[in-house]
């Protein structure tokens, strides 16, 4: 499988065989990491990490993965880059491509990372946009594989706000890989109908399916994977918080809901999660709305079927696979 020079912008750009190759490569890197075997074949290379939206997991994953491969990193936070402000996206791409061997972007519209890739002569990797989160999907696929076996035929239900990058990307992953993906939310939180239709056509080929439902019990019945994400981000006005809490509280993942799934059901979350009062945001939620938990209960999050920290670790292994494969690593 030769992916050298390819951008990694969204899973729609990759075949099921290419996606599986990247996850298999990530598993190989993970084994090497656990055995302290060096994989620093890319010594002398350097990558730029553009973060218009900050992140713990994505930043650490890219930095550690690059270091393990022998590469240097330069982190550009929201105040450390002129992208889109004093310098156009096209000019930024061409400047960075002249200095670095790869460029990661985490931020806002998908059109930004697509434009970076269009003007860059080196691979561009999507760390997250409003529309897609492809590196998270590889980590999720590796995690599901480790805990449930092959992803084909797995029933995954995403609860909550399914309109944006997480819901979109889970739907694409499932459609490509033959999973049965259900998005469970109020109708106004469903993904774009055009993307739903595109994914349903892909699922016909893979043997998977895409289902939309407003009924949490229907979404939970027989599910192998219970997936959720935060309902709202800090900085949004109080009326948005009130609306989301009112609309999405019936879709909180509880033990009672989890028990409706299959016997092997696991809980997944791309993190951070608001499941207790041990964070500043958690305290603010409690002070304003009287809630001690948001999208998942602490009982589920800390319970025996939660695999969220395996999932978080796997971000690093799968990101390593993406960078290595697109930069020509040979194992």
PDB file of C-alpha atoms in Angstrom:
ATOM      1  CA  UNK A   1       0.000   0.000   0.000  1.00  0.00           C
ATOM      2  CA  UNK A   2       1.665   3.222  -1.150  1.00  0.00           C
ATOM      3  CA  UNK A   3       0.198   6.371   0.427  1.00  0.00           C
ATOM      4  CA  UNK A   4       3.359   8.489   0.130  1.00  0.00           C
ATOM      5  CA  UNK A   5       2.563  12.117  -0.617  1.00  0.00           C
ATOM      6  CA  UNK A   6      -1.174  11.763   0.081  1.00  0.00           C
ATOM      7  CA  UNK A   7      -3.096  14.303   2.141  1.00  0.00           C
ATOM      8  CA  UNK A   8      -5.274  13.014   4.984  1.00  0.00           C
ATOM      9  CA  UNK A   9      -8.294  15.312   4.981  1.00  0.00           C
ATOM     10  CA  UNK A  10     -11.353  13.065   5.324  1.00  0.00           C
ATOM     11  CA  UNK A  11     -12.087   9.347   5.181  1.00  0.00           C
ATOM     12  CA  UNK A  12     -14.258   9.848   2.103  1.00  0.00           C
ATOM     13  CA  UNK A  13     -10.970  10.246   0.186  1.00  0.00           C
ATOM     14  CA  UNK A  14      -9.762   6.747   1.130  1.00  0.00           C
ATOM     15  CA  UNK A  15     -10.809   3.233   0.181  1.00  0.00           C
ATOM     16  CA  UNK A  16     -11.768   0.666   2.836  1.00  0.00           C
ATOM     17  CA  UNK A  17      -8.504  -1.149   2.059  1.00  0.00           C
ATOM     18  CA  UNK A  18      -6.479   2.024   2.654  1.00  0.00           C
ATOM     19  CA  UNK A  19      -8.298   2.742   5.908  1.00  0.00           C
ATOM     20  CA  UNK A  20      -7.708  -0.803   7.126  1.00  0.00           C
ATOM     21  CA  UNK A  21      -4.038  -0.549   6.132  1.00  0.00           C
ATOM     22  CA  UNK A  22      -3.612   2.585   8.263  1.00  0.00           C
ATOM     23  CA  UNK A  23      -5.253   0.917  11.279  1.00  0.00           C
ATOM     24  CA  UNK A  24      -3.132  -2.232  10.841  1.00  0.00           C
ATOM     25  CA  UNK A  25      -0.026  -0.055  10.613  1.00  0.00           C
ATOM     26  CA  UNK A  26      -1.107   1.738  13.802  1.00  0.00           C
ATOM     27  CA  UNK A  27      -1.440  -1.611  15.590  1.00  0.00           C
ATOM     28  CA  UNK A  28       2.078  -2.492  14.425  1.00  0.00           C
ATOM     29  CA  UNK A  29       3.408   0.835  15.736  1.00  0.00           C
ATOM     30  CA  UNK A  30       1.591   0.254  19.039  1.00  0.00           C
ATOM     31  CA  UNK A  31       3.291  -3.120  19.485  1.00  0.00           C
ATOM     32  CA  UNK A  32       6.672  -1.533  18.755  1.00  0.00           C
ATOM     33  CA  UNK A  33       5.946   1.212  21.290  1.00  0.00           C
ATOM     34  CA  UNK A  34       5.013  -1.270  24.012  1.00  0.00           C
ATOM     35  CA  UNK A  35       8.237  -3.211  23.369  1.00  0.00           C
ATOM     36  CA  UNK A  36      10.384  -0.037  23.322  1.00  0.00           C
ATOM     37  CA  UNK A  37      11.528  -0.790  19.785  1.00  0.00           C
ATOM     38  CA  UNK A  38      12.627   2.343  17.888  1.00  0.00           C
ATOM     39  CA  UNK A  39      10.840   3.348  14.688  1.00  0.00           C
ATOM     40  CA  UNK A  40      12.710   6.620  14.090  1.00  0.00           C
ATOM     41  CA  UNK A  41      13.161   6.081  10.374  1.00  0.00           C
ATOM     42  CA  UNK A  42      12.120   9.658   9.562  1.00  0.00           C
ATOM     43  CA  UNK A  43      15.042  11.355  11.307  1.00  0.00           C
ATOM     44  CA  UNK A  44      15.760  14.804   9.919  1.00  0.00           C
ATOM     45  CA  UNK A  45      12.154  15.490   8.918  1.00  0.00           C
ATOM     46  CA  UNK A  46      10.079  18.275  10.483  1.00  0.00           C
ATOM     47  CA  UNK A  47       6.331  18.911  10.687  1.00  0.00           C
ATOM     48  CA  UNK A  48       4.261  22.025  11.400  1.00  0.00           C
ATOM     49  CA  UNK A  49       1.264  21.734  13.732  1.00  0.00           C
ATOM     50  CA  UNK A  50      -1.324  24.490  13.214  1.00  0.00           C
ATOM     51  CA  UNK A  51      -3.840  24.631  16.074  1.00  0.00           C
ATOM     52  CA  UNK A  52      -6.532  27.253  15.662  1.00  0.00           C
ATOM     53  CA  UNK A  53      -8.478  25.128  18.191  1.00  0.00           C
ATOM     54  CA  UNK A  54      -6.431  23.842  21.119  1.00  0.00           C
ATOM     55  CA  UNK A  55      -6.453  20.187  22.196  1.00  0.00           C
ATOM     56  CA  UNK A  56      -4.744  17.924  24.706  1.00  0.00           C
ATOM     57  CA  UNK A  57      -5.019  14.618  22.844  1.00  0.00           C
ATOM     58  CA  UNK A  58      -4.407  15.844  19.306  1.00  0.00           C
ATOM     59  CA  UNK A  59      -1.385  17.964  20.166  1.00  0.00           C
ATOM     60  CA  UNK A  60       0.242  15.320  22.357  1.00  0.00           C
ATOM     61  CA  UNK A  61      -0.497  12.613  19.796  1.00  0.00           C
ATOM     62  CA  UNK A  62       1.127  14.485  16.931  1.00  0.00           C
ATOM     63  CA  UNK A  63       4.130  15.597  18.985  1.00  0.00           C
ATOM     64  CA  UNK A  64       4.884  12.186  20.505  1.00  0.00           C
ATOM     65  CA  UNK A  65       4.229  10.366  17.247  1.00  0.00           C
ATOM     66  CA  UNK A  66       6.533  12.708  15.357  1.00  0.00           C
ATOM     67  CA  UNK A  67       9.232  12.369  18.030  1.00  0.00           C
ATOM     68  CA  UNK A  68       8.995   8.558  17.932  1.00  0.00           C
ATOM     69  CA  UNK A  69       9.441   8.685  14.151  1.00  0.00           C
ATOM     70  CA  UNK A  70      12.539  10.859  14.599  1.00  0.00           C
ATOM     71  CA  UNK A  71      10.929  14.100  13.457  1.00  0.00           C
ATOM     72  CA  UNK A  72      10.921  17.596  14.909  1.00  0.00           C
ATOM     73  CA  UNK A  73       7.724  19.594  15.466  1.00  0.00           C
ATOM     74  CA  UNK A  74       6.811  23.281  15.498  1.00  0.00           C
ATOM     75  CA  UNK A  75       3.541  24.081  17.287  1.00  0.00           C
ATOM     76  CA  UNK A  76       1.608  27.113  16.076  1.00  0.00           C
ATOM     77  CA  UNK A  77      -1.201  28.048  18.465  1.00  0.00           C
ATOM     78  CA  UNK A  78      -4.027  30.501  17.672  1.00  0.00           C
ATOM     79  CA  UNK A  79      -1.724  33.465  18.393  1.00  0.00           C
ATOM     80  CA  UNK A  80       1.355  31.933  16.772  1.00  0.00           C
ATOM     81  CA  UNK A  81       0.253  31.942  13.148  1.00  0.00           C
ATOM     82  CA  UNK A  82      -0.903  34.640  10.743  1.00  0.00           C
ATOM     83  CA  UNK A  83      -3.058  32.161   8.787  1.00  0.00           C
ATOM     84  CA  UNK A  84      -6.143  33.913   7.470  1.00  0.00           C
ATOM     85  CA  UNK A  85      -5.228  37.156   9.247  1.00  0.00           C
ATOM     86  CA  UNK A  86      -2.111  38.812   7.844  1.00  0.00           C
ATOM     87  CA  UNK A  87      -1.354  35.953   5.473  1.00  0.00           C
ATOM     88  CA  UNK A  88      -3.698  34.030   3.219  1.00  0.00           C
ATOM     89  CA  UNK A  89      -4.201  30.298   3.568  1.00  0.00           C
ATOM     90  CA  UNK A  90      -2.601  29.751   0.158  1.00  0.00           C
ATOM     91  CA  UNK A  91       0.490  31.778   1.083  1.00  0.00           C
ATOM     92  CA  UNK A  92       0.752  30.066   4.463  1.00  0.00           C
ATOM     93  CA  UNK A  93       0.649  26.663   2.782  1.00  0.00           C
ATOM     94  CA  UNK A  94       3.429  27.566   0.366  1.00  0.00           C
ATOM     95  CA  UNK A  95       5.617  29.103   3.065  1.00  0.00           C
ATOM     96  CA  UNK A  96       5.297  26.153   5.429  1.00  0.00           C
ATOM     97  CA  UNK A  97       5.669  23.577   2.649  1.00  0.00           C
ATOM     98  CA  UNK A  98       9.046  25.104   1.863  1.00  0.00           C
ATOM     99  CA  UNK A  99      10.250  24.554   5.428  1.00  0.00           C
ATOM    100  CA  UNK A 100       8.437  21.437   6.622  1.00  0.00           C
ATOM    101  CA  UNK A 101       7.818  17.889   5.408  1.00  0.00           C
ATOM    102  CA  UNK A 102       4.181  17.814   6.554  1.00  0.00           C
ATOM    103  CA  UNK A 103       1.501  20.171   7.898  1.00  0.00           C
ATOM    104  CA  UNK A 104      -1.228  19.396  10.431  1.00  0.00           C
ATOM    105  CA  UNK A 105      -4.271  21.659  10.762  1.00  0.00           C
ATOM    106  CA  UNK A 106      -6.849  21.690  13.564  1.00  0.00           C
ATOM    107  CA  UNK A 107      -9.458  24.398  13.427  1.00  0.00           C
ATOM    108  CA  UNK A 108     -12.602  25.522  11.721  1.00  0.00           C
ATOM    109  CA  UNK A 109     -14.086  24.936   8.254  1.00  0.00           C
ATOM    110  CA  UNK A 110     -13.124  21.946   6.138  1.00  0.00           C
ATOM    111  CA  UNK A 111     -12.491  24.382   3.291  1.00  0.00           C
ATOM    112  CA  UNK A 112      -9.446  25.712   5.176  1.00  0.00           C
ATOM    113  CA  UNK A 113      -7.615  22.384   5.394  1.00  0.00           C
ATOM    114  CA  UNK A 114      -8.649  21.612   1.816  1.00  0.00           C
ATOM    115  CA  UNK A 115      -7.133  24.915   0.635  1.00  0.00           C
ATOM    116  CA  UNK A 116      -3.964  24.279   2.624  1.00  0.00           C
ATOM    117  CA  UNK A 117      -3.632  20.932   0.851  1.00  0.00           C
ATOM    118  CA  UNK A 118      -4.327  22.453  -2.544  1.00  0.00           C
ATOM    119  CA  UNK A 119      -1.405  24.874  -2.243  1.00  0.00           C
ATOM    120  CA  UNK A 120       0.997  22.653  -0.270  1.00  0.00           C
ATOM    121  CA  UNK A 121       3.591  20.453  -1.934  1.00  0.00           C
ATOM    122  CA  UNK A 122       3.869  18.328   1.236  1.00  0.00           C
ATOM    123  CA  UNK A 123       1.176  16.180   2.920  1.00  0.00           C
ATOM    124  CA  UNK A 124      -1.504  17.990   4.937  1.00  0.00           C
ATOM    125  CA  UNK A 125      -3.293  16.190   7.790  1.00  0.00           C
ATOM    126  CA  UNK A 126      -6.667  17.098   9.262  1.00  0.00           C
ATOM    127  CA  UNK A 127      -6.487  17.185  13.073  1.00  0.00           C
ATOM    128  CA  UNK A 128     -10.145  18.309  13.247  1.00  0.00           C
ATOM    129  CA  UNK A 129     -12.452  20.637  11.353  1.00  0.00           C
ATOM    130  CA  UNK A 130     -16.066  21.559  11.916  1.00  0.00           C
ATOM    131  CA  UNK A 131     -17.119  18.913   9.412  1.00  0.00           C
ATOM    132  CA  UNK A 132     -14.718  15.978   9.845  1.00  0.00           C
ATOM    133  CA  UNK A 133     -12.398  14.343  12.399  1.00  0.00           C
ATOM    134  CA  UNK A 134     -10.621  11.549  10.479  1.00  0.00           C
ATOM    135  CA  UNK A 135      -7.738  10.870  12.882  1.00  0.00           C
ATOM    136  CA  UNK A 136     -10.254  10.243  15.668  1.00  0.00           C
ATOM    137  CA  UNK A 137     -12.041   7.719  13.467  1.00  0.00           C
ATOM    138  CA  UNK A 138      -8.868   5.678  12.941  1.00  0.00           C
ATOM    139  CA  UNK A 139      -8.340   5.624  16.711  1.00  0.00           C
ATOM    140  CA  UNK A 140     -11.950   4.550  17.197  1.00  0.00           C
ATOM    141  CA  UNK A 141     -11.597   1.774  14.643  1.00  0.00           C
ATOM    142  CA  UNK A 142      -8.430   0.492  16.307  1.00  0.00           C
ATOM    143  CA  UNK A 143     -10.152   0.575  19.710  1.00  0.00           C
ATOM    144  CA  UNK A 144     -13.214  -1.283  18.456  1.00  0.00           C
ATOM    145  CA  UNK A 145     -10.984  -3.862  16.773  1.00  0.00           C
ATOM    146  CA  UNK A 146      -9.073  -4.433  20.009  1.00  0.00           C
ATOM    147  CA  UNK A 147     -12.197  -4.879  22.125  1.00  0.00           C
ATOM    148  CA  UNK A 148     -14.767  -6.379  19.764  1.00  0.00           C
ATOM    149  CA  UNK A 149     -12.791  -7.852  16.885  1.00  0.00           C
ATOM    150  CA  UNK A 150     -13.363  -6.888  13.263  1.00  0.00           C
ATOM    151  CA  UNK A 151     -15.410  -3.704  12.858  1.00  0.00           C
ATOM    152  CA  UNK A 152     -17.489  -5.181  10.035  1.00  0.00           C
ATOM    153  CA  UNK A 153     -20.996  -5.861  11.316  1.00  0.00           C
ATOM    154  CA  UNK A 154     -20.470  -3.912  14.553  1.00  0.00           C
ATOM    155  CA  UNK A 155     -23.495  -1.880  15.630  1.00  0.00           C
ATOM    156  CA  UNK A 156     -22.504   1.614  16.771  1.00  0.00           C
ATOM    157  CA  UNK A 157     -24.902   4.280  18.017  1.00  0.00           C
ATOM    158  CA  UNK A 158     -23.911   7.910  18.491  1.00  0.00           C
ATOM    159  CA  UNK A 159     -26.151   9.788  20.954  1.00  0.00           C
ATOM    160  CA  UNK A 160     -26.558  13.559  21.206  1.00  0.00           C
ATOM    161  CA  UNK A 161     -25.582  16.251  18.726  1.00  0.00           C
ATOM    162  CA  UNK A 162     -24.851  14.349  15.501  1.00  0.00           C
ATOM    163  CA  UNK A 163     -24.607  17.296  13.087  1.00  0.00           C
ATOM    164  CA  UNK A 164     -20.900  17.990  13.036  1.00  0.00           C
ATOM    165  CA  UNK A 165     -17.480  16.339  12.819  1.00  0.00           C
ATOM    166  CA  UNK A 166     -18.057  13.391  15.147  1.00  0.00           C
ATOM    167  CA  UNK A 167     -21.445  12.305  13.804  1.00  0.00           C
ATOM    168  CA  UNK A 168     -20.386  12.928  10.206  1.00  0.00           C
ATOM    169  CA  UNK A 169     -17.151  10.993  10.570  1.00  0.00           C
ATOM    170  CA  UNK A 170     -18.668   8.024  12.406  1.00  0.00           C
ATOM    171  CA  UNK A 171     -21.221   7.750   9.638  1.00  0.00           C
ATOM    172  CA  UNK A 172     -18.501   7.798   6.969  1.00  0.00           C
ATOM    173  CA  UNK A 173     -16.342   5.272   8.842  1.00  0.00           C
ATOM    174  CA  UNK A 174     -19.247   2.890   9.281  1.00  0.00           C
ATOM    175  CA  UNK A 175     -20.382   3.226   5.679  1.00  0.00           C
ATOM    176  CA  UNK A 176     -16.881   2.523   4.388  1.00  0.00           C
ATOM    177  CA  UNK A 177     -16.147  -0.391   6.711  1.00  0.00           C
ATOM    178  CA  UNK A 178     -19.458  -2.277   6.793  1.00  0.00           C
ATOM    179  CA  UNK A 179     -20.659  -1.161  10.219  1.00  0.00           C
ATOM    180  CA  UNK A 180     -24.259  -0.467  11.207  1.00  0.00           C
ATOM    181  CA  UNK A 181     -24.210   3.122  12.420  1.00  0.00           C
ATOM    182  CA  UNK A 182     -27.190   4.758  14.090  1.00  0.00           C
ATOM    183  CA  UNK A 183     -27.328   8.473  14.851  1.00  0.00           C
ATOM    184  CA  UNK A 184     -29.713   9.089  17.725  1.00  0.00           C
ATOM    185  CA  UNK A 185     -30.800  12.660  18.379  1.00  0.00           C
ATOM    186  CA  UNK A 186     -33.648  15.115  17.852  1.00  0.00           C
ATOM    187  CA  UNK A 187     -34.230  15.587  14.121  1.00  0.00           C
ATOM    188  CA  UNK A 188     -32.750  19.081  14.097  1.00  0.00           C
ATOM    189  CA  UNK A 189     -29.420  17.582  15.230  1.00  0.00           C
ATOM    190  CA  UNK A 190     -29.224  15.088  12.339  1.00  0.00           C
ATOM    191  CA  UNK A 191     -26.345  15.428   9.828  1.00  0.00           C
ATOM    192  CA  UNK A 192     -26.628  17.040   6.407  1.00  0.00           C
ATOM    193  CA  UNK A 193     -29.070  14.970   4.305  1.00  0.00           C
ATOM    194  CA  UNK A 194     -26.711  14.957   1.310  1.00  0.00           C
ATOM    195  CA  UNK A 195     -23.949  13.339   3.387  1.00  0.00           C
ATOM    196  CA  UNK A 196     -26.433  10.857   4.843  1.00  0.00           C
ATOM    197  CA  UNK A 197     -27.463   9.824   1.338  1.00  0.00           C
ATOM    198  CA  UNK A 198     -23.833   9.546   0.210  1.00  0.00           C
ATOM    199  CA  UNK A 199     -23.029   7.333   3.201  1.00  0.00           C
ATOM    200  CA  UNK A 200     -26.063   5.129   2.621  1.00  0.00           C
ATOM    201  CA  UNK A 201     -24.885   4.477  -0.928  1.00  0.00           C
ATOM    202  CA  UNK A 202     -21.420   3.553   0.388  1.00  0.00           C
ATOM    203  CA  UNK A 203     -23.012   1.285   3.010  1.00  0.00           C
ATOM    204  CA  UNK A 204     -24.862  -0.627   0.298  1.00  0.00           C
ATOM    205  CA  UNK A 205     -21.459  -1.607  -1.098  1.00  0.00           C
ATOM    206  CA  UNK A 206     -19.824  -2.459   2.237  1.00  0.00           C
ATOM    207  CA  UNK A 207     -22.751  -4.326   3.783  1.00  0.00           C
ATOM    208  CA  UNK A 208     -23.260  -1.698   6.464  1.00  0.00           C
ATOM    209  CA  UNK A 209     -26.142   0.671   7.138  1.00  0.00           C
ATOM    210  CA  UNK A 210     -26.928   4.200   8.307  1.00  0.00           C
ATOM    211  CA  UNK A 211     -29.984   4.802  10.496  1.00  0.00           C
ATOM    212  CA  UNK A 212     -31.363   8.029  11.957  1.00  0.00           C
ATOM    213  CA  UNK A 213     -33.669   7.890  14.962  1.00  0.00           C
ATOM    214  CA  UNK A 214     -35.055  10.216  17.598  1.00  0.00           C
ATOM    215  CA  UNK A 215     -35.772   7.341  20.011  1.00  0.00           C
ATOM    216  CA  UNK A 216     -32.948   6.600  22.537  1.00  0.00           C
ATOM    217  CA  UNK A 217     -34.362   3.141  23.290  1.00  0.00           C
ATOM    218  CA  UNK A 218     -34.357   2.260  19.600  1.00  0.00           C
ATOM    219  CA  UNK A 219     -30.804   3.541  19.254  1.00  0.00           C
ATOM    220  CA  UNK A 220     -29.622   1.581  22.257  1.00  0.00           C
ATOM    221  CA  UNK A 221     -31.260  -1.759  21.442  1.00  0.00           C
ATOM    222  CA  UNK A 222     -28.572  -4.279  20.525  1.00  0.00           C
ATOM    223  CA  UNK A 223     -25.835  -1.671  20.103  1.00  0.00           C
ATOM    224  CA  UNK A 224     -22.236  -2.871  20.498  1.00  0.00           C
ATOM    225  CA  UNK A 225     -20.768   0.620  20.827  1.00  0.00           C
ATOM    226  CA  UNK A 226     -22.379   3.545  22.670  1.00  0.00           C
ATOM    227  CA  UNK A 227     -20.723   6.767  21.501  1.00  0.00           C
ATOM    228  CA  UNK A 228     -21.223  10.375  22.517  1.00  0.00           C
ATOM    229  CA  UNK A 229     -19.538  13.775  22.491  1.00  0.00           C
ATOM    230  CA  UNK A 230     -19.930  17.058  24.367  1.00  0.00           C
ATOM    231  CA  UNK A 231     -23.178  18.895  23.753  1.00  0.00           C
ATOM    232  CA  UNK A 232     -21.851  22.438  23.757  1.00  0.00           C
ATOM    233  CA  UNK A 233     -18.590  24.381  23.976  1.00  0.00           C
ATOM    234  CA  UNK A 234     -17.706  27.038  26.517  1.00  0.00           C
ATOM    235  CA  UNK A 235     -17.986  30.537  25.093  1.00  0.00           C
ATOM    236  CA  UNK A 236     -21.358  29.894  23.498  1.00  0.00           C
ATOM    237  CA  UNK A 237     -24.192  32.007  24.960  1.00  0.00           C
ATOM    238  CA  UNK A 238     -26.328  30.774  27.838  1.00  0.00           C
ATOM    239  CA  UNK A 239     -29.399  30.388  25.638  1.00  0.00           C
ATOM    240  CA  UNK A 240     -27.491  27.824  23.531  1.00  0.00           C
ATOM    241  CA  UNK A 241     -26.589  25.881  26.675  1.00  0.00           C
ATOM    242  CA  UNK A 242     -30.202  25.952  27.822  1.00  0.00           C
ATOM    243  CA  UNK A 243     -31.450  24.796  24.431  1.00  0.00           C
ATOM    244  CA  UNK A 244     -28.937  21.955  24.121  1.00  0.00           C
ATOM    245  CA  UNK A 245     -29.522  20.719  27.663  1.00  0.00           C
ATOM    246  CA  UNK A 246     -33.282  20.769  27.126  1.00  0.00           C
ATOM    247  CA  UNK A 247     -33.037  19.009  23.762  1.00  0.00           C
ATOM    248  CA  UNK A 248     -30.290  16.490  24.501  1.00  0.00           C
ATOM    249  CA  UNK A 249     -30.787  15.436  28.131  1.00  0.00           C
ATOM    250  CA  UNK A 250     -32.948  12.461  27.016  1.00  0.00           C
ATOM    251  CA  UNK A 251     -29.899  11.247  25.043  1.00  0.00           C
ATOM    252  CA  UNK A 252     -27.498  11.143  28.006  1.00  0.00           C
ATOM    253  CA  UNK A 253     -25.825   7.730  28.174  1.00  0.00           C
ATOM    254  CA  UNK A 254     -26.800   6.100  31.452  1.00  0.00           C
ATOM    255  CA  UNK A 255     -26.278   2.597  32.772  1.00  0.00           C
ATOM    256  CA  UNK A 256     -29.936   1.863  32.049  1.00  0.00           C
ATOM    257  CA  UNK A 257     -29.435   2.867  28.420  1.00  0.00           C
ATOM    258  CA  UNK A 258     -26.152   0.936  28.155  1.00  0.00           C
ATOM    259  CA  UNK A 259     -27.876  -2.186  29.493  1.00  0.00           C
ATOM    260  CA  UNK A 260     -30.169  -2.125  26.441  1.00  0.00           C
ATOM    261  CA  UNK A 261     -27.184  -2.850  24.224  1.00  0.00           C
ATOM    262  CA  UNK A 262     -25.528  -6.134  23.403  1.00  0.00           C
ATOM    263  CA  UNK A 263     -23.748  -8.196  26.043  1.00  0.00           C
ATOM    264  CA  UNK A 264     -20.393  -7.021  24.702  1.00  0.00           C
ATOM    265  CA  UNK A 265     -21.345  -3.324  24.526  1.00  0.00           C
ATOM    266  CA  UNK A 266     -18.642  -0.737  25.242  1.00  0.00           C
ATOM    267  CA  UNK A 267     -18.784   3.005  25.857  1.00  0.00           C
ATOM    268  CA  UNK A 268     -16.679   5.432  23.789  1.00  0.00           C
ATOM    269  CA  UNK A 269     -16.144   9.194  23.874  1.00  0.00           C
ATOM    270  CA  UNK A 270     -13.612  11.315  21.987  1.00  0.00           C
ATOM    271  CA  UNK A 271     -13.063  13.463  25.124  1.00  0.00           C
ATOM    272  CA  UNK A 272     -13.038  15.711  27.042  1.00  0.00           C
ATOM    273  CA  UNK A 273     -16.217  14.555  28.782  1.00  0.00           C
ATOM    274  CA  UNK A 274     -18.428  16.371  31.258  1.00  0.00           C
ATOM    275  CA  UNK A 275     -19.298  13.506  33.596  1.00  0.00           C
ATOM    276  CA  UNK A 276     -18.572  15.059  37.027  1.00  0.00           C
ATOM    277  CA  UNK A 277     -17.808  18.322  38.808  1.00  0.00           C
ATOM    278  CA  UNK A 278     -14.010  18.018  38.760  1.00  0.00           C
ATOM    279  CA  UNK A 279     -13.478  20.597  36.009  1.00  0.00           C
ATOM    280  CA  UNK A 280     -14.051  24.325  35.747  1.00  0.00           C
ATOM    281  CA  UNK A 281     -16.652  23.781  33.034  1.00  0.00           C
ATOM    282  CA  UNK A 282     -18.345  21.090  35.111  1.00  0.00           C
ATOM    283  CA  UNK A 283     -18.660  23.521  38.007  1.00  0.00           C
ATOM    284  CA  UNK A 284     -20.090  26.238  35.759  1.00  0.00           C
ATOM    285  CA  UNK A 285     -22.638  23.801  34.356  1.00  0.00           C
ATOM    286  CA  UNK A 286     -23.687  22.881  37.891  1.00  0.00           C
ATOM    287  CA  UNK A 287     -23.878  26.507  39.055  1.00  0.00           C
ATOM    288  CA  UNK A 288     -25.969  27.604  36.056  1.00  0.00           C
ATOM    289  CA  UNK A 289     -28.123  24.560  35.414  1.00  0.00           C
ATOM    290  CA  UNK A 290     -27.871  22.302  38.477  1.00  0.00           C
ATOM    291  CA  UNK A 291     -26.479  19.362  36.476  1.00  0.00           C
ATOM    292  CA  UNK A 292     -23.741  17.142  37.866  1.00  0.00           C
ATOM    293  CA  UNK A 293     -23.382  15.222  34.564  1.00  0.00           C
ATOM    294  CA  UNK A 294     -23.975  16.114  30.929  1.00  0.00           C
ATOM    295  CA  UNK A 295     -23.692  13.727  27.974  1.00  0.00           C
ATOM    296  CA  UNK A 296     -22.735  10.652  30.058  1.00  0.00           C
ATOM    297  CA  UNK A 297     -23.133   9.660  33.673  1.00  0.00           C
ATOM    298  CA  UNK A 298     -20.070   9.195  35.830  1.00  0.00           C
ATOM    299  CA  UNK A 299     -21.211   5.623  36.503  1.00  0.00           C
ATOM    300  CA  UNK A 300     -20.875   4.759  32.806  1.00  0.00           C
ATOM    301  CA  UNK A 301     -17.745   6.824  32.194  1.00  0.00           C
ATOM    302  CA  UNK A 302     -15.875   5.170  35.065  1.00  0.00           C
ATOM    303  CA  UNK A 303     -17.542   1.789  34.611  1.00  0.00           C
ATOM    304  CA  UNK A 304     -16.056  -1.499  33.378  1.00  0.00           C
ATOM    305  CA  UNK A 305     -17.407  -1.099  29.854  1.00  0.00           C
ATOM    306  CA  UNK A 306     -15.800   2.290  29.278  1.00  0.00           C
ATOM    307  CA  UNK A 307     -12.834   2.137  26.862  1.00  0.00           C
ATOM    308  CA  UNK A 308     -12.311   5.889  26.547  1.00  0.00           C
ATOM    309  CA  UNK A 309      -8.699   5.891  27.722  1.00  0.00           C
ATOM    310  CA  UNK A 310      -7.695   3.103  25.350  1.00  0.00           C
ATOM    311  CA  UNK A 311      -9.381   5.205  22.681  1.00  0.00           C
ATOM    312  CA  UNK A 312      -7.424   8.312  23.732  1.00  0.00           C
ATOM    313  CA  UNK A 313      -4.095   6.455  23.656  1.00  0.00           C
ATOM    314  CA  UNK A 314      -4.881   5.086  20.224  1.00  0.00           C
ATOM    315  CA  UNK A 315      -5.002   8.627  18.840  1.00  0.00           C
ATOM    316  CA  UNK A 316      -1.218   8.655  19.071  1.00  0.00           C
ATOM    317  CA  UNK A 317      -0.675   5.289  17.383  1.00  0.00           C
ATOM    318  CA  UNK A 318      -3.047   6.028  14.501  1.00  0.00           C
ATOM    319  CA  UNK A 319      -1.697   9.546  13.960  1.00  0.00           C
ATOM    320  CA  UNK A 320       1.768   8.007  13.823  1.00  0.00           C
ATOM    321  CA  UNK A 321       0.525   5.652  11.119  1.00  0.00           C
ATOM    322  CA  UNK A 322      -0.946   8.517   9.075  1.00  0.00           C
ATOM    323  CA  UNK A 323       2.229  10.597   9.186  1.00  0.00           C
ATOM    324  CA  UNK A 324       4.482   7.615   8.541  1.00  0.00           C
ATOM    325  CA  UNK A 325       2.462   6.271   5.611  1.00  0.00           C
ATOM    326  CA  UNK A 326       2.122   9.623   3.869  1.00  0.00           C
ATOM    327  CA  UNK A 327       5.812  10.463   4.391  1.00  0.00           C
ATOM    328  CA  UNK A 328       7.046   7.186   2.919  1.00  0.00           C
ATOM    329  CA  UNK A 329       7.914   5.138   6.023  1.00  0.00           C
ATOM    330  CA  UNK A 330       8.814   1.540   5.151  1.00  0.00           C
ATOM    331  CA  UNK A 331       8.480  -1.176   7.773  1.00  0.00           C
TER     332      UNK A 331
END
